[in-house]
Amino acid sequence: MKINDSIFEQFPILKSKRLTLREIKVADAAKIFEMRSSGRVNQFIARDNMNNIESSIKLIEKTVLAYKNKQGIGWAGVLRDGETIIGTCGYNQIDFANHRAEIGGELAVDFWGKNIALEAVEAIIKFGLDTMNLHTIEAKVSAQNRGAIFLLQKIGFKKEAHFVDRIFYNGTYSDMAVYTLIKGNEMYSL
């Protein structure tokens, strides 16, 4: 078994019922800055809000470089007929030796509660399992992020670990949970 690294020859564009997942571009910097500076998108992530557009551009450059170096894949989520980014998702780290990847993402607040995140996650999981040939997909989430945990469990992720006081941020410790999906254990056909 081997991860299909031919996915790094041309950036994979994914489509779902309402979304197109495409490569993140520098033109997306303003929307990414808007999401990451609001405070709401970051509420369960131990990271500072972005305070300038340059931070957003650096993040995009880092994401593009990770793809070029076969270390990760970052998609921009746009509504099917649009071009404006409403979120990002992808595989933050790819572990070739163990056929695993870590999933992550964020969605603009205006689109919360509309099953958009579920649709995006389903698309990238299907791609990861079927096209990349991953064996395991992992998600690290704040133990307080009930929305993300519900989404992961709905797809079939199982809690693998709970780390107490794992993250120290802004003078406070918080717990982190690890959820995994092993190929063949999805709750329903993606």
CSV table of C-alpha atoms in Angstrom, one decimal:
chain,number,residue,atom,x,y,z
A,1,MET,CA,0.0,0.0,0.0
A,2,LYS,CA,1.3,3.4,-0.9
A,3,ILE,CA,-0.1,6.9,-0.9
A,4,ASN,CA,-0.8,8.1,-4.4
A,5,ASP,CA,1.6,10.9,-4.8
A,6,SER,CA,0.5,11.6,-8.4
A,7,ILE,CA,-2.0,14.0,-6.8
A,8,PHE,CA,0.9,16.4,-6.5
A,9,GLU,CA,1.4,16.6,-10.3
A,10,GLN,CA,-1.6,18.9,-10.8
A,11,PHE,CA,-3.7,20.5,-8.0
A,12,PRO,CA,-6.8,18.4,-7.5
A,13,ILE,CA,-10.1,20.4,-7.8
A,14,LEU,CA,-13.0,18.8,-6.0
A,15,LYS,CA,-16.7,19.5,-6.5
A,16,SER,CA,-19.7,18.7,-4.3
A,17,LYS,CA,-23.3,19.7,-4.5
A,18,ARG,CA,-22.8,23.3,-3.5
A,19,LEU,CA,-19.0,23.7,-3.4
A,20,THR,CA,-15.9,23.8,-5.5
A,21,LEU,CA,-12.7,23.1,-3.6
A,22,ARG,CA,-9.8,24.7,-5.5
A,23,GLU,CA,-6.2,25.8,-4.9
A,24,ILE,CA,-5.8,28.7,-2.4
A,25,LYS,CA,-4.6,31.9,-4.2
A,26,VAL,CA,-3.0,35.2,-3.0
A,27,ALA,CA,-6.3,36.8,-4.3
A,28,ASP,CA,-8.0,35.0,-1.3
A,29,ALA,CA,-5.9,36.9,1.2
A,30,ALA,CA,-8.5,39.5,2.1
A,31,LYS,CA,-11.2,36.8,2.8
A,32,ILE,CA,-8.8,34.6,4.8
A,33,PHE,CA,-7.8,37.7,6.8
A,34,GLU,CA,-11.5,38.5,7.4
A,35,MET,CA,-12.2,35.0,8.7
A,36,ARG,CA,-9.1,34.8,10.9
A,37,SER,CA,-9.3,38.3,12.4
A,38,SER,CA,-12.9,38.2,13.6
A,39,GLY,CA,-12.3,36.1,16.7
A,40,ARG,CA,-15.2,33.7,16.1
A,41,VAL,CA,-13.4,31.4,13.7
A,42,ASN,CA,-10.5,31.0,16.0
A,43,GLN,CA,-12.5,30.6,19.2
A,44,PHE,CA,-11.5,26.9,19.6
A,45,ILE,CA,-8.0,27.2,18.1
A,46,ALA,CA,-5.0,28.2,20.0
A,47,ARG,CA,-3.8,30.9,17.7
A,48,ASP,CA,-3.9,34.7,17.6
A,49,ASN,CA,-6.4,36.5,15.4
A,50,MET,CA,-4.6,37.9,12.3
A,51,ASN,CA,-3.9,41.5,12.6
A,52,ASN,CA,-2.8,42.4,9.1
A,53,ILE,CA,-3.2,41.2,5.5
A,54,GLU,CA,0.5,40.3,5.3
A,55,SER,CA,-0.1,37.4,7.8
A,56,SER,CA,-2.8,36.1,5.4
A,57,ILE,CA,-0.5,36.2,2.4
A,58,LYS,CA,2.3,34.4,4.4
A,59,LEU,CA,-0.2,31.7,5.3
A,60,ILE,CA,-1.2,31.3,1.7
A,61,GLU,CA,2.4,31.1,0.6
A,62,LYS,CA,3.1,28.4,3.3
A,63,THR,CA,0.1,26.4,2.1
A,64,VAL,CA,1.1,26.6,-1.6
A,65,LEU,CA,4.7,25.6,-0.6
A,66,ALA,CA,3.4,22.6,1.5
A,67,TYR,CA,1.6,21.3,-1.6
A,68,LYS,CA,4.7,21.9,-3.8
A,69,ASN,CA,6.8,20.0,-1.3
A,70,LYS,CA,4.2,17.1,-1.0
A,71,GLN,CA,3.6,17.9,2.7
A,72,GLY,CA,0.0,18.9,2.6
A,73,ILE,CA,-3.0,20.0,0.5
A,74,GLY,CA,-4.9,23.2,1.2
A,75,TRP,CA,-8.2,23.9,-0.6
A,76,ALA,CA,-10.1,27.1,-0.8
A,77,GLY,CA,-13.9,26.5,-0.5
A,78,VAL,CA,-16.1,28.5,-2.8
A,79,LEU,CA,-19.7,28.3,-3.6
A,80,ARG,CA,-20.2,26.3,-6.8
A,81,ASP,CA,-21.0,29.2,-9.1
A,82,GLY,CA,-18.8,31.7,-7.3
A,83,GLU,CA,-15.2,32.7,-6.9
A,84,THR,CA,-15.2,34.2,-3.3
A,85,ILE,CA,-13.7,32.0,-0.7
A,86,ILE,CA,-15.9,31.0,2.2
A,87,GLY,CA,-13.5,28.7,4.0
A,88,THR,CA,-10.4,26.6,3.8
A,89,CYS,CA,-9.9,22.9,4.4
A,90,GLY,CA,-7.3,20.3,3.7
A,91,TYR,CA,-4.6,17.9,4.9
A,92,ASN,CA,-2.3,19.9,7.1
A,93,GLN,CA,0.2,17.1,7.4
A,94,ILE,CA,0.7,13.9,5.3
A,95,ASP,CA,2.5,11.0,6.9
A,96,PHE,CA,3.5,8.9,3.9
A,97,ALA,CA,5.2,6.2,5.9
A,98,ASN,CA,2.0,5.4,7.8
A,99,HIS,CA,-0.6,6.3,5.2
A,100,ARG,CA,-2.1,8.9,7.4
A,101,ALA,CA,-3.0,12.6,7.1
A,102,GLU,CA,-4.3,15.2,9.5
A,103,ILE,CA,-7.4,17.1,8.4
A,104,GLY,CA,-8.3,20.7,9.3
A,105,GLY,CA,-10.4,23.6,8.2
A,106,GLU,CA,-12.3,26.8,8.9
A,107,LEU,CA,-15.5,28.3,7.6
A,108,ALA,CA,-16.7,31.9,7.5
A,109,VAL,CA,-19.2,32.6,10.3
A,110,ASP,CA,-22.0,33.5,7.7
A,111,PHE,CA,-22.0,29.9,6.5
A,112,TRP,CA,-22.1,28.1,9.9
A,113,GLY,CA,-25.1,25.8,10.5
A,114,LYS,CA,-25.8,25.1,6.8
A,115,ASN,CA,-23.9,21.8,6.5
A,116,ILE,CA,-21.3,23.5,4.3
A,117,ALA,CA,-18.4,22.2,6.5
A,118,LEU,CA,-19.9,18.7,6.4
A,119,GLU,CA,-20.0,18.8,2.6
A,120,ALA,CA,-16.4,20.0,2.4
A,121,VAL,CA,-15.1,17.5,4.8
A,122,GLU,CA,-17.0,14.7,3.0
A,123,ALA,CA,-15.4,15.7,-0.3
A,124,ILE,CA,-11.8,15.8,1.0
A,125,ILE,CA,-12.3,12.5,3.0
A,126,LYS,CA,-13.6,10.8,-0.1
A,127,PHE,CA,-10.6,12.1,-2.0
A,128,GLY,CA,-8.2,11.1,0.8
A,129,LEU,CA,-9.5,7.6,1.0
A,130,ASP,CA,-10.2,6.8,-2.6
A,131,THR,CA,-7.7,8.9,-4.6
A,132,MET,CA,-4.8,9.5,-2.1
A,133,ASN,CA,-5.1,5.9,-0.8
A,134,LEU,CA,-4.9,7.0,2.9
A,135,HIS,CA,-5.5,4.4,5.5
A,136,THR,CA,-6.2,6.8,8.4
A,137,ILE,CA,-7.4,10.4,8.6
A,138,GLU,CA,-6.8,12.2,11.9
A,139,ALA,CA,-8.4,15.4,13.4
A,140,LYS,CA,-7.0,17.3,16.4
A,141,VAL,CA,-9.7,19.4,17.9
A,142,SER,CA,-10.4,21.4,21.1
A,143,ALA,CA,-12.4,19.2,23.4
A,144,GLN,CA,-14.8,22.1,23.8
A,145,ASN,CA,-15.5,22.4,20.0
A,146,ARG,CA,-18.8,20.5,20.1
A,147,GLY,CA,-19.7,21.5,16.5
A,148,ALA,CA,-16.5,20.0,15.0
A,149,ILE,CA,-16.7,16.9,17.2
A,150,PHE,CA,-20.4,16.3,16.1
A,151,LEU,CA,-19.3,16.6,12.4
A,152,LEU,CA,-16.4,14.2,12.8
A,153,GLN,CA,-18.6,11.6,14.7
A,154,LYS,CA,-21.3,11.9,12.1
A,155,ILE,CA,-18.9,10.8,9.4
A,156,GLY,CA,-17.5,8.0,11.5
A,157,PHE,CA,-14.5,9.4,13.2
A,158,LYS,CA,-13.8,7.8,16.6
A,159,LYS,CA,-12.2,9.4,19.6
A,160,GLU,CA,-8.7,8.0,19.9
A,161,ALA,CA,-7.2,10.2,22.6
A,162,HIS,CA,-8.0,13.0,25.0
A,163,PHE,CA,-5.1,15.1,26.2
A,164,VAL,CA,-5.7,17.1,29.4
A,165,ASP,CA,-4.1,20.5,29.5
A,166,ARG,CA,-2.4,19.8,26.2
A,167,ILE,CA,-2.4,23.4,24.9
A,168,PHE,CA,-1.1,26.4,26.7
A,169,TYR,CA,-2.4,29.6,25.1
A,170,ASN,CA,-3.0,33.1,26.5
A,171,GLY,CA,-2.1,32.0,30.0
A,172,THR,CA,-4.6,29.1,30.1
A,173,TYR,CA,-4.4,25.3,29.5
A,174,SER,CA,-7.0,23.5,27.5
A,175,ASP,CA,-7.7,20.0,26.5
A,176,MET,CA,-7.2,18.5,23.0
A,177,ALA,CA,-9.0,15.5,21.5
A,178,VAL,CA,-7.8,13.3,18.7
A,179,TYR,CA,-10.4,11.7,16.4
A,180,THR,CA,-9.5,9.2,13.6
A,181,LEU,CA,-11.2,7.7,10.7
A,182,ILE,CA,-9.8,4.4,9.4
A,183,LYS,CA,-10.6,3.4,5.8
A,184,GLY,CA,-13.6,1.2,5.8
A,185,ASN,CA,-15.1,2.6,9.0
A,186,GLU,CA,-17.1,5.5,7.5
A,187,MET,CA,-20.6,5.8,8.8
A,188,TYR,CA,-22.1,6.0,5.3
A,189,SER,CA,-20.9,6.0,1.8
A,190,LEU,CA,-19.2,9.3,0.9
